[in-house]
Amino acid sequence: MKILITGATGFIGSALTSYLLSKGYVVNYLTTDRAKIKDAIRYHGFYWNPAKSAFDSEALVGVEVIIHLAGSSISKRWTAKNKEEMTSSRVDSTRFLYQILEAQKHEVKQVVAASAIGIYRDSLTEIHREDSAAVDSGFLGDLVQLWEAENRRFEQLGIDVCLFRIGMVLSKNNGALPELIKPINRYYGAVLGSGVQIHSWIHREDLVYLFEFAISHQLKGVYNAVTPHPVTQRELVYDLKKILKKPLLLPRIPAVLLKLVLGEQHVLVTASQRVSADKILKEGYEFKFPEMGKALANLLK
Ligand SMILES: NC(=O)c1ccc[n+]([C@@H]2O[C@H](COP(=O)([O-])OP(=O)(O)OC[C@H]3O[C@@H](n4cnc5c(N)ncnc54)[C@H](OP(=O)(O)O)[C@@H]3O)[C@@H](O)[C@H]2O)c1
């Protein structure tokens, strides 16, 4: 089967691409950076640029599934300009893909797209399921709603749409984990915010398997891409401190201070989202790393 991936060169996309190639899929990918275009056996890069309406039609030939991951990083400072880029790189790129599929002959049957648990409201008590109406009223909530709505439009073309609301993705060398480890290793680690806020997370390996599961099981609809065992910020920092064998010398850093330093972006560490994995478990997906202890032991071995 031939799959077209956007955002294939990123943190999730690169691991996903390697896995799909190992399973025998043919991977075409779209990149906005000509320097990242490669052509190898079952692996073909094509230039696109949604902002310039640039697209190489060859990329779509024989493609049955699109995995849509493209989006500029939300870890950058949340300036007005960066926020605009975070939104347009997701919403406009999705609209551009829709326009291409509407206008061109194609064989695409399914779109599997990234979304984020940032859509859910900050709450210590609520359990967020896919049909939860408790939507975040800040920038992330607005962005994810627009992004998902744009992705759902593919259904109007008779294409199945599967959306993964992805939690904090853990991997050894990239993403959130190195950022969590660095301060602890350098003796300025601390519990951030109240410490009781809940992080819903997933090992990158499980996330990669989930995308393939969505294709092989022809999933459609929204699914939370998180493990069944979220952790509190305090549990996470203490687990890391134990594994890294480092003391925590600093006291807890209050949310108000994080807000002062990080601005609106502080929600990325202080917000609490207990997100349910029940729906994907009911589909029969078995997590390889359901618990934080095992995930960290694997990642930091
Ligand atoms: N990592 C997480 O913890 C996490 C959690 C929740 C949701 N997600 C979502 O999952 C998706 C993939 O995440 P990731 O961590 O792999 O992100 P990433 O490493 O930042 O990669 C995203 C990719 O998007 C492409 N891109 C960037 N700006 C673009 C633009 N203006 N137009 C079109 N493409 C653009 C880039 O590919 P090219 O340079 O090749 O064009 C880049 O490689 C993102 O949409 C992200 O929001 C991630």
Short mmCIF file of C-alpha atoms and ligand atoms in Angstrom, two decimals:
data_model
loop_
_atom_site.label_atom_id
_atom_site.label_comp_id
_atom_site.label_asym_id
_atom_site.label_seq_id
_atom_site.Cartn_x
_atom_site.Cartn_y
_atom_site.Cartn_z
CA MET A 1 0.00 0.00 0.00
CA LYS A 2 1.21 3.49 -0.82
CA ILE A 3 0.93 6.18 1.86
CA LEU A 4 1.49 9.91 1.53
CA ILE A 5 2.80 11.63 4.67
CA THR A 6 2.97 15.34 5.45
CA GLY A 7 5.31 16.34 8.27
CA ALA A 8 7.22 13.08 7.60
CA THR A 9 10.54 14.75 8.38
CA GLY A 10 9.52 15.72 11.92
CA PHE A 11 9.77 14.08 15.33
CA ILE A 12 6.76 11.78 14.92
CA GLY A 13 6.87 11.53 11.12
CA SER A 14 10.47 10.31 10.93
CA ALA A 15 9.87 7.44 13.36
CA LEU A 16 6.56 6.62 11.67
CA THR A 17 8.18 6.57 8.23
CA SER A 18 10.89 4.14 9.36
CA TYR A 19 8.27 1.84 10.87
CA LEU A 20 5.99 1.91 7.82
CA LEU A 21 8.94 1.15 5.54
CA SER A 22 9.89 -1.79 7.78
CA LYS A 23 6.32 -3.10 7.39
CA GLY A 24 6.57 -3.01 3.60
CA TYR A 25 4.53 0.13 2.87
CA VAL A 26 5.54 2.51 0.10
CA VAL A 27 5.97 6.02 1.52
CA ASN A 28 5.63 9.21 -0.45
CA TYR A 29 6.12 12.33 1.60
CA LEU A 30 5.61 16.05 1.22
CA THR A 31 8.15 18.51 2.53
CA THR A 32 8.33 22.29 2.45
CA ASP A 33 12.14 22.04 2.47
CA ARG A 34 13.68 21.03 -0.86
CA ALA A 35 16.88 19.98 0.95
CA LYS A 36 14.91 17.19 2.67
CA ILE A 37 13.75 15.60 -0.58
CA LYS A 38 15.12 12.07 -0.93
CA ASP A 39 14.38 9.28 -3.32
CA ALA A 40 15.05 5.71 -2.26
CA ILE A 41 13.44 2.29 -2.54
CA ARG A 42 9.77 2.66 -1.49
CA TYR A 43 10.57 6.17 -0.13
CA HIS A 44 10.00 9.25 -2.27
CA GLY A 45 10.02 12.90 -1.27
CA PHE A 46 8.07 15.66 -3.03
CA TYR A 47 8.09 19.41 -2.55
CA TRP A 48 4.97 21.22 -1.44
CA ASN A 49 4.30 24.60 0.04
CA PRO A 50 0.73 25.28 1.14
CA ALA A 51 1.48 29.00 1.61
CA LYS A 52 2.49 29.22 -2.07
CA SER A 53 -0.07 26.68 -3.35
CA ALA A 54 2.83 24.54 -4.56
CA PHE A 55 2.21 20.82 -4.96
CA ASP A 56 3.75 18.10 -7.10
CA SER A 57 0.85 15.98 -8.42
CA GLU A 58 3.17 12.98 -8.85
CA ALA A 59 3.09 12.66 -5.05
CA LEU A 60 -0.53 11.45 -5.14
CA VAL A 61 -0.20 8.76 -7.78
CA GLY A 62 -1.33 5.40 -6.36
CA VAL A 63 -1.79 6.78 -2.83
CA GLU A 64 -4.56 5.17 -0.76
CA VAL A 65 -3.91 6.74 2.64
CA ILE A 66 -2.72 10.19 3.67
CA ILE A 67 -1.12 10.69 7.08
CA HIS A 68 -1.28 14.39 7.82
CA LEU A 69 1.14 15.56 10.51
CA ALA A 70 2.33 18.92 9.19
CA GLY A 71 2.36 21.86 11.55
CA SER A 72 4.94 24.30 12.89
CA SER A 73 6.12 23.62 16.43
CA ILE A 74 3.98 24.86 19.33
CA SER A 75 7.02 24.91 21.64
CA LYS A 76 8.22 28.13 20.03
CA ARG A 77 7.50 31.34 21.93
CA TRP A 78 3.78 32.17 21.58
CA THR A 79 4.20 35.56 19.89
CA ALA A 80 1.34 36.79 17.68
CA LYS A 81 3.43 35.93 14.59
CA ASN A 82 4.30 32.43 15.79
CA LYS A 83 0.71 31.74 16.83
CA GLU A 84 -0.44 32.74 13.37
CA GLU A 85 2.13 30.34 11.87
CA MET A 86 1.10 27.52 14.24
CA THR A 87 -2.49 27.94 13.08
CA SER A 88 -1.93 28.50 9.37
CA SER A 89 0.60 25.65 9.04
CA ARG A 90 -2.13 23.31 10.27
CA VAL A 91 -5.42 24.78 9.08
CA ASP A 92 -4.27 26.20 5.73
CA SER A 93 -2.18 23.14 4.87
CA THR A 94 -5.22 20.94 5.54
CA ARG A 95 -7.45 23.19 3.41
CA PHE A 96 -4.83 23.07 0.65
CA LEU A 97 -4.78 19.25 0.75
CA TYR A 98 -8.58 19.25 0.57
CA GLN A 99 -8.52 21.51 -2.50
CA ILE A 100 -6.01 19.19 -4.18
CA LEU A 101 -8.11 16.08 -3.50
CA GLU A 102 -11.25 17.91 -4.64
CA ALA A 103 -9.64 18.96 -7.91
CA GLN A 104 -7.51 15.94 -8.84
CA LYS A 105 -8.24 12.35 -9.71
CA HIS A 106 -7.02 10.20 -6.82
CA GLU A 107 -7.48 6.88 -4.99
CA VAL A 108 -7.31 8.17 -1.40
CA LYS A 109 -9.68 6.28 0.90
CA GLN A 110 -8.52 7.41 4.32
CA VAL A 111 -6.88 10.42 5.98
CA VAL A 112 -5.24 9.79 9.36
CA ALA A 113 -4.38 13.13 10.90
CA ALA A 114 -2.67 14.49 13.97
CA SER A 115 -4.67 16.46 16.48
CA ALA A 116 -3.86 17.25 20.10
CA ILE A 117 -5.21 16.83 23.63
CA GLY A 118 -4.76 20.59 23.92
CA ILE A 119 -8.38 20.72 22.77
CA TYR A 120 -9.49 19.62 26.26
CA ARG A 121 -10.16 21.91 29.18
CA ASP A 122 -7.66 22.24 32.02
CA SER A 123 -9.20 20.25 34.87
CA LEU A 124 -7.96 18.19 37.81
CA THR A 125 -11.13 16.12 38.02
CA GLU A 126 -12.67 15.65 34.58
CA ILE A 127 -11.87 12.61 32.46
CA HIS A 128 -11.71 13.70 28.86
CA ARG A 129 -13.22 11.33 26.34
CA GLU A 130 -13.43 11.90 22.61
CA ASP A 131 -17.01 13.18 22.85
CA SER A 132 -16.17 15.54 25.74
CA ALA A 133 -17.72 18.97 25.40
CA ALA A 134 -15.17 20.40 27.84
CA VAL A 135 -13.14 22.34 25.32
CA ASP A 136 -10.23 24.60 26.24
CA SER A 137 -11.12 28.27 25.79
CA GLY A 138 -7.53 29.41 25.14
CA PHE A 139 -5.32 29.49 22.06
CA LEU A 140 -4.77 25.71 21.91
CA GLY A 141 -8.47 24.90 22.19
CA ASP A 142 -9.30 27.33 19.37
CA LEU A 143 -6.47 26.08 17.19
CA VAL A 144 -7.27 22.38 17.59
CA GLN A 145 -10.97 22.92 16.92
CA LEU A 146 -10.22 24.76 13.67
CA TRP A 147 -7.65 22.12 12.69
CA GLU A 148 -10.00 19.18 13.35
CA ALA A 149 -12.91 20.87 11.54
CA GLU A 150 -10.72 21.38 8.48
CA ASN A 151 -9.67 17.69 8.57
CA ARG A 152 -13.26 16.50 8.89
CA ARG A 153 -14.06 18.16 5.56
CA PHE A 154 -12.31 15.26 3.79
CA GLU A 155 -15.44 13.25 4.61
CA GLN A 156 -17.31 15.43 2.11
CA LEU A 157 -15.12 13.82 -0.55
CA GLY A 158 -16.11 10.32 0.60
CA ILE A 159 -12.81 9.82 2.43
CA ASP A 160 -12.66 8.23 5.91
CA VAL A 161 -11.10 10.52 8.49
CA CYS A 162 -9.31 9.30 11.61
CA LEU A 163 -8.06 11.96 14.04
CA PHE A 164 -5.57 11.21 16.79
CA ARG A 165 -5.65 13.63 19.72
CA ILE A 166 -2.03 13.14 20.71
CA GLY A 167 -0.77 13.64 24.26
CA MET A 168 2.79 14.38 25.39
CA VAL A 169 4.99 12.18 23.21
CA LEU A 170 7.99 10.63 24.97
CA SER A 171 11.14 9.68 23.13
CA LYS A 172 14.78 9.50 24.10
CA ASN A 173 16.36 12.28 22.05
CA ASN A 174 13.54 14.62 21.05
CA GLY A 175 10.28 16.08 22.26
CA ALA A 176 9.37 16.66 25.92
CA LEU A 177 11.60 14.09 27.64
CA PRO A 178 15.05 15.66 27.00
CA GLU A 179 13.59 18.99 28.17
CA LEU A 180 12.45 17.34 31.40
CA ILE A 181 15.74 15.54 31.94
CA LYS A 182 18.12 18.43 31.25
CA PRO A 183 17.36 20.52 34.37
CA ILE A 184 17.34 17.46 36.65
CA ASN A 185 20.73 16.33 35.34
CA ARG A 186 22.08 19.86 35.84
CA TYR A 187 20.73 20.10 39.41
CA TYR A 188 18.12 22.80 38.73
CA GLY A 189 15.20 20.44 38.21
CA ALA A 190 11.99 21.10 40.13
CA VAL A 191 8.32 20.20 40.18
CA LEU A 192 6.53 22.71 37.97
CA GLY A 193 3.26 24.36 38.98
CA SER A 194 1.04 22.71 41.55
CA GLY A 195 2.59 19.30 40.83
CA VAL A 196 -0.84 17.66 40.90
CA GLN A 197 -1.64 18.59 37.28
CA ILE A 198 -2.06 15.53 35.11
CA HIS A 199 0.01 14.78 32.03
CA SER A 200 -1.51 12.38 29.52
CA TRP A 201 1.31 10.92 27.51
CA ILE A 202 2.35 8.25 25.01
CA HIS A 203 5.66 6.57 24.11
CA ARG A 204 6.59 7.53 20.55
CA GLU A 205 6.84 3.86 19.62
CA ASP A 206 3.21 3.28 20.65
CA LEU A 207 2.11 6.36 18.70
CA VAL A 208 3.82 5.04 15.59
CA TYR A 209 2.11 1.66 16.04
CA LEU A 210 -1.21 3.46 16.53
CA PHE A 211 -0.97 5.20 13.17
CA GLU A 212 -0.35 1.85 11.50
CA PHE A 213 -3.19 0.31 13.54
CA ALA A 214 -5.51 3.04 12.20
CA ILE A 215 -4.58 2.09 8.64
CA SER A 216 -4.73 -1.68 9.04
CA HIS A 217 -8.02 -1.45 11.00
CA GLN A 218 -9.48 1.27 8.76
CA LEU A 219 -10.37 3.42 11.76
CA LYS A 220 -12.48 6.51 11.37
CA GLY A 221 -13.48 9.11 13.94
CA VAL A 222 -11.62 10.74 16.80
CA TYR A 223 -9.30 8.78 19.11
CA ASN A 224 -7.23 9.93 22.04
CA ALA A 225 -3.62 8.89 21.49
CA VAL A 226 -2.53 8.57 25.12
CA THR A 227 -1.74 5.62 27.39
CA PRO A 228 -4.31 4.41 29.94
CA HIS A 229 -2.06 5.61 32.79
CA PRO A 230 -1.54 9.37 32.96
CA VAL A 231 0.77 10.75 35.63
CA THR A 232 0.93 13.87 37.75
CA GLN A 233 3.75 16.34 37.16
CA ARG A 234 5.15 15.45 40.60
CA GLU A 235 5.13 11.72 39.84
CA LEU A 236 6.88 12.35 36.53
CA VAL A 237 9.63 14.53 38.03
CA TYR A 238 10.14 12.12 40.94
CA ASP A 239 10.29 9.10 38.59
CA LEU A 240 12.95 10.89 36.56
CA LYS A 241 14.92 11.97 39.61
CA LYS A 242 14.96 8.36 40.78
CA ILE A 243 16.07 6.92 37.43
CA LEU A 244 18.67 9.65 36.90
CA LYS A 245 19.84 9.28 40.51
CA LYS A 246 19.90 13.07 41.00
CA PRO A 247 18.57 15.07 43.95
CA LEU A 248 15.95 17.79 43.50
CA LEU A 249 17.60 20.82 45.08
CA LEU A 250 15.02 23.45 44.13
CA PRO A 251 11.57 23.82 45.63
CA ARG A 252 8.40 23.54 43.54
CA ILE A 253 8.10 26.42 41.05
CA PRO A 254 4.65 27.97 41.45
CA ALA A 255 2.37 28.36 38.42
CA VAL A 256 2.24 32.12 38.88
CA LEU A 257 6.01 32.34 38.38
CA LEU A 258 5.85 30.09 35.30
CA LYS A 259 3.12 32.35 33.94
CA LEU A 260 5.36 35.38 34.46
CA VAL A 261 8.29 33.77 32.69
CA LEU A 262 6.52 31.84 29.93
CA GLY A 263 3.41 33.98 29.42
CA GLU A 264 0.36 32.31 27.85
CA GLN A 265 2.54 29.32 26.93
CA HIS A 266 2.75 28.26 30.58
CA VAL A 267 -0.31 26.05 29.96
CA LEU A 268 1.95 23.58 28.17
CA VAL A 269 3.36 22.59 31.57
CA THR A 270 0.75 23.73 34.09
CA ALA A 271 -2.50 22.56 32.46
CA SER A 272 -4.04 19.34 33.73
CA GLN A 273 -5.69 16.95 31.29
CA ARG A 274 -6.72 13.48 32.33
CA VAL A 275 -7.44 11.93 28.96
CA SER A 276 -9.08 8.54 28.50
CA ALA A 277 -7.57 5.80 26.34
CA ASP A 278 -10.72 3.65 26.57
CA LYS A 279 -11.88 4.14 22.99
CA ILE A 280 -8.65 2.98 21.34
CA LEU A 281 -8.36 0.10 23.86
CA LYS A 282 -11.87 -1.01 22.86
CA GLU A 283 -10.71 -1.14 19.24
CA GLY A 284 -8.21 -3.77 20.41
CA TYR A 285 -5.00 -1.74 20.51
CA GLU A 286 -2.55 -3.06 23.11
CA PHE A 287 -0.04 -0.55 24.39
CA LYS A 288 3.57 -1.71 24.46
CA PHE A 289 4.37 0.92 27.11
CA PRO A 290 1.16 1.56 29.09
CA GLU A 291 2.95 2.68 32.27
CA MET A 292 5.42 5.48 32.82
CA GLY A 293 7.88 3.32 34.76
CA LYS A 294 8.30 0.88 31.88
CA ALA A 295 8.38 3.66 29.27
CA LEU A 296 11.13 5.55 31.11
CA ALA A 297 13.09 2.37 31.78
CA ASN A 298 13.00 1.69 28.03
CA LEU A 299 13.86 5.24 27.00
CA LEU A 300 16.59 5.90 29.55
CA LYS A 301 18.26 2.50 29.61
N1 LIG B 1 5.21 15.89 19.55
C1 LIG B 1 4.16 15.96 20.37
O1 LIG B 1 4.30 15.77 21.62
C2 LIG B 1 2.79 16.24 19.80
C3 LIG B 1 1.69 16.24 20.68
C4 LIG B 1 0.44 16.52 20.16
C5 LIG B 1 0.27 16.77 18.81
N2 LIG B 1 1.34 16.76 17.97
C6 LIG B 1 1.13 17.10 16.55
O2 LIG B 1 1.66 16.09 15.70
C7 LIG B 1 2.18 16.69 14.51
C8 LIG B 1 3.62 16.22 14.32
O3 LIG B 1 4.34 16.58 15.49
P1 LIG B 1 5.93 16.55 15.56
O4 LIG B 1 6.28 16.62 17.00
O5 LIG B 1 6.46 15.45 14.72
O6 LIG B 1 6.27 17.97 14.90
P2 LIG B 1 7.64 18.46 14.24
O7 LIG B 1 8.80 17.63 14.63
O8 LIG B 1 7.72 19.93 14.52
O9 LIG B 1 7.39 18.23 12.68
C9 LIG B 1 6.34 18.83 12.02
C10 LIG B 1 6.60 18.84 10.52
O10 LIG B 1 5.65 19.75 9.94
C11 LIG B 1 6.21 20.34 8.79
N3 LIG B 1 5.92 21.78 8.78
C12 LIG B 1 6.39 22.73 9.63
N4 LIG B 1 5.90 23.93 9.29
C13 LIG B 1 5.13 23.74 8.19
C14 LIG B 1 4.37 24.59 7.36
N5 LIG B 1 4.32 25.91 7.59
N6 LIG B 1 3.68 24.05 6.33
C15 LIG B 1 3.72 22.72 6.10
N7 LIG B 1 4.45 21.86 6.83
C16 LIG B 1 5.13 22.38 7.88
C17 LIG B 1 7.72 20.12 8.82
O11 LIG B 1 8.06 19.30 7.73
P3 LIG B 1 8.92 19.84 6.46
O12 LIG B 1 10.00 20.71 7.02
O13 LIG B 1 9.44 18.59 5.86
O14 LIG B 1 7.95 20.57 5.59
C18 LIG B 1 7.97 19.36 10.12
O15 LIG B 1 8.88 18.31 9.94
C19 LIG B 1 2.10 18.21 14.69
O16 LIG B 1 1.02 18.70 13.96
C20 LIG B 1 1.88 18.37 16.18
O17 LIG B 1 1.09 19.49 16.52
C21 LIG B 1 2.61 16.51 18.44
#
